[in-house]
Amino acid sequence: SFFRRAYKRAKKEEPKMDEIIKKRYAELREYEVKNIDSIDISADPFGNMMKDLIRHLAGEFYTEELGDIAYNLGKWIYLIDAIDDYDKDLKKKSFNVFVNAYKLESKEKLISEKGQELINAISPSLMSIGEKARELKYKFNHDLCDNVLNRGLILETKRILENKKCKNYTKS
């Protein structure tokens, strides 16, 4: 209820984005109901959602390279979140493609026993993001985008696969 007013306002201002998100989440829910264990297939709706949103937001500035980055970024977000939430989803019996695919008793076991398979699942998206980011024509913020897309995602992947918690930085 806290977000209801903000959601209504956002939906009114950006109905196309609301439509895209609803459509792609409906596809994702279909896979969850079917309880699929295909890692690549389960990440596809989230990748397509990101691509569709970027196509809408970029308008005339949309390029296939930008779409490919958005698609692969969406897949990466979906997969890295599923790895990170493994224990929570296992405990709550929530859908998680890695729980379905590997049926291991903990995230720690998942990483220790299936680490290379996890890397193999995530690496194509990371590699595509890096390749396509180099092809983009930047008007501004090249260094920032490069830092996030080519360094930040890899560092976050490493942190998750090392099963480390995010550091909490606060001012004293």
Coordinates of C-alpha atoms in Angstrom, one line a residue:
S1 CA 0.0 0.0 0.0
F2 CA 3.0 2.3 0.6
F3 CA 3.8 2.3 -3.1
R4 CA 0.2 2.3 -4.5
R5 CA 0.0 6.1 -5.1
A6 CA 3.5 6.2 -6.7
Y7 CA 2.6 3.2 -8.9
K8 CA -0.7 4.8 -10.1
R9 CA 1.2 8.0 -10.9
A10 CA 3.9 6.1 -12.8
K11 CA 1.4 4.0 -14.7
K12 CA -0.5 7.1 -15.7
E13 CA 2.8 8.8 -16.9
E14 CA 4.3 5.7 -18.6
P15 CA 1.5 3.3 -19.5
K16 CA 3.7 1.6 -22.2
M17 CA 6.3 0.7 -19.5
D18 CA 3.6 -0.7 -17.3
E19 CA 2.4 -2.8 -20.2
I20 CA 5.9 -4.1 -21.0
I21 CA 6.6 -5.1 -17.4
K22 CA 3.2 -6.8 -16.9
K23 CA 3.6 -8.8 -20.2
R24 CA 7.1 -10.0 -19.4
Y25 CA 6.3 -10.8 -15.7
A26 CA 3.3 -12.9 -17.0
E27 CA 5.7 -14.9 -19.1
L28 CA 8.1 -15.3 -16.2
R29 CA 5.2 -16.5 -14.0
E30 CA 4.3 -19.1 -16.6
Y31 CA 7.7 -20.6 -16.3
E32 CA 7.5 -20.5 -12.5
V33 CA 4.1 -22.3 -12.6
K34 CA 5.6 -24.9 -14.9
N35 CA 8.5 -25.1 -12.4
I36 CA 11.1 -25.2 -15.2
D37 CA 14.7 -25.9 -14.5
S38 CA 16.2 -24.5 -17.7
I39 CA 18.5 -21.7 -16.6
D40 CA 18.6 -19.9 -20.0
I41 CA 14.9 -20.1 -20.7
S42 CA 13.9 -18.9 -17.3
A43 CA 16.1 -15.7 -17.7
D44 CA 14.7 -14.9 -21.1
P45 CA 11.6 -12.9 -20.1
F46 CA 13.6 -10.7 -17.8
G47 CA 16.1 -10.1 -20.6
N48 CA 13.3 -9.3 -23.0
M49 CA 11.7 -7.0 -20.5
M50 CA 14.9 -4.9 -20.2
K51 CA 15.3 -4.8 -24.0
D52 CA 11.7 -3.7 -24.5
L53 CA 12.0 -1.0 -21.8
I54 CA 15.2 0.3 -23.3
R55 CA 13.7 0.3 -26.8
H56 CA 10.8 2.4 -25.4
L57 CA 13.0 4.8 -23.4
A58 CA 15.6 5.3 -26.1
G59 CA 13.1 5.9 -28.8
E60 CA 14.9 7.1 -32.0
F61 CA 18.3 6.6 -30.3
Y62 CA 17.7 2.8 -29.9
T63 CA 20.2 0.6 -31.6
E64 CA 20.6 -3.2 -31.7
E65 CA 23.8 -2.9 -29.7
L66 CA 21.8 -1.1 -26.9
G67 CA 19.1 -3.7 -27.1
D68 CA 21.6 -6.5 -26.8
I69 CA 23.2 -4.9 -23.8
A70 CA 19.8 -4.4 -22.1
Y71 CA 18.8 -8.0 -22.9
N72 CA 22.0 -9.5 -21.5
L73 CA 21.9 -7.2 -18.5
G74 CA 18.4 -8.4 -17.8
K75 CA 19.5 -12.0 -18.0
W76 CA 22.5 -11.3 -15.7
I77 CA 20.3 -9.5 -13.2
Y78 CA 17.8 -12.4 -13.1
L79 CA 20.5 -15.1 -12.8
I80 CA 22.8 -13.3 -10.3
D81 CA 19.7 -12.6 -8.1
A82 CA 18.6 -16.2 -8.3
I83 CA 22.1 -17.3 -7.1
D84 CA 22.2 -14.7 -4.4
D85 CA 18.6 -15.6 -3.1
Y86 CA 19.2 -19.3 -3.3
D87 CA 19.0 -20.0 0.5
K88 CA 16.0 -17.7 1.0
D89 CA 14.1 -19.2 -1.9
L90 CA 14.9 -22.7 -0.8
K91 CA 13.6 -22.0 2.7
K92 CA 10.5 -20.2 1.6
K93 CA 9.9 -22.7 -1.3
S94 CA 9.8 -19.8 -3.7
F95 CA 10.6 -20.4 -7.4
N96 CA 14.3 -20.3 -8.1
V97 CA 15.7 -21.9 -11.3
F98 CA 18.9 -22.9 -9.6
V99 CA 17.0 -24.7 -6.8
N100 CA 15.0 -26.5 -9.5
A101 CA 18.1 -27.3 -11.6
Y102 CA 20.5 -28.5 -8.9
K103 CA 18.4 -29.3 -5.8
L104 CA 21.3 -28.7 -3.4
E105 CA 20.7 -27.9 0.3
S106 CA 22.5 -24.5 0.4
K107 CA 23.9 -21.7 -1.6
E108 CA 27.3 -22.6 -0.2
K109 CA 26.9 -26.1 -1.7
L110 CA 25.6 -24.7 -4.9
I111 CA 28.7 -22.6 -5.3
S112 CA 31.2 -25.2 -4.2
E113 CA 29.7 -28.0 -6.3
K114 CA 28.3 -26.2 -9.3
G115 CA 30.5 -23.1 -9.4
Q116 CA 31.8 -23.7 -12.9
E117 CA 28.3 -24.3 -14.3
L118 CA 27.2 -21.1 -12.7
I119 CA 30.0 -19.2 -14.3
N120 CA 29.2 -20.9 -17.6
A121 CA 25.5 -19.7 -17.3
I122 CA 26.4 -16.1 -16.5
S123 CA 29.6 -15.6 -18.7
P124 CA 27.9 -15.4 -22.1
S125 CA 25.8 -12.4 -20.9
L126 CA 28.7 -10.7 -19.4
M127 CA 30.8 -11.2 -22.5
S128 CA 28.1 -9.9 -24.8
I129 CA 27.6 -6.8 -22.6
G130 CA 31.3 -6.0 -22.8
E131 CA 31.5 -6.6 -26.5
K132 CA 28.4 -4.5 -27.3
A133 CA 29.3 -1.7 -24.9
R134 CA 32.6 -1.3 -26.9
E135 CA 30.5 -0.8 -30.1
L136 CA 28.2 1.9 -28.7
K137 CA 28.6 5.5 -29.7
Y138 CA 28.7 7.5 -26.5
K139 CA 27.5 11.1 -26.3
F140 CA 28.6 11.4 -22.6
N141 CA 29.5 9.3 -19.6
H142 CA 31.6 6.8 -21.5
D143 CA 33.9 6.1 -18.5
L144 CA 31.0 5.7 -16.1
C145 CA 29.2 3.2 -18.4
D146 CA 32.4 1.4 -19.1
N147 CA 33.1 1.1 -15.4
V148 CA 29.7 -0.3 -14.6
L149 CA 29.3 -2.6 -17.6
N150 CA 32.8 -3.9 -17.8
R151 CA 34.1 -3.8 -14.3
G152 CA 31.1 -3.5 -11.8
L153 CA 29.1 -6.5 -13.2
I154 CA 32.2 -8.7 -13.0
L155 CA 33.0 -7.6 -9.5
E156 CA 29.5 -8.2 -8.3
T157 CA 29.4 -11.6 -10.0
K158 CA 32.6 -12.5 -8.2
R159 CA 31.3 -11.3 -4.9
I160 CA 28.1 -13.4 -5.2
L161 CA 30.0 -16.5 -6.4
E162 CA 32.4 -16.1 -3.4
N163 CA 29.3 -16.0 -1.2
K164 CA 30.3 -12.7 0.3
K165 CA 27.8 -10.2 1.8
C166 CA 27.6 -6.7 0.5
K167 CA 29.6 -4.3 2.7
N168 CA 27.5 -1.7 4.5
Y169 CA 29.2 1.6 4.2
T170 CA 27.9 4.3 6.5
K171 CA 29.3 7.7 7.6
S172 CA 30.4 7.9 11.2

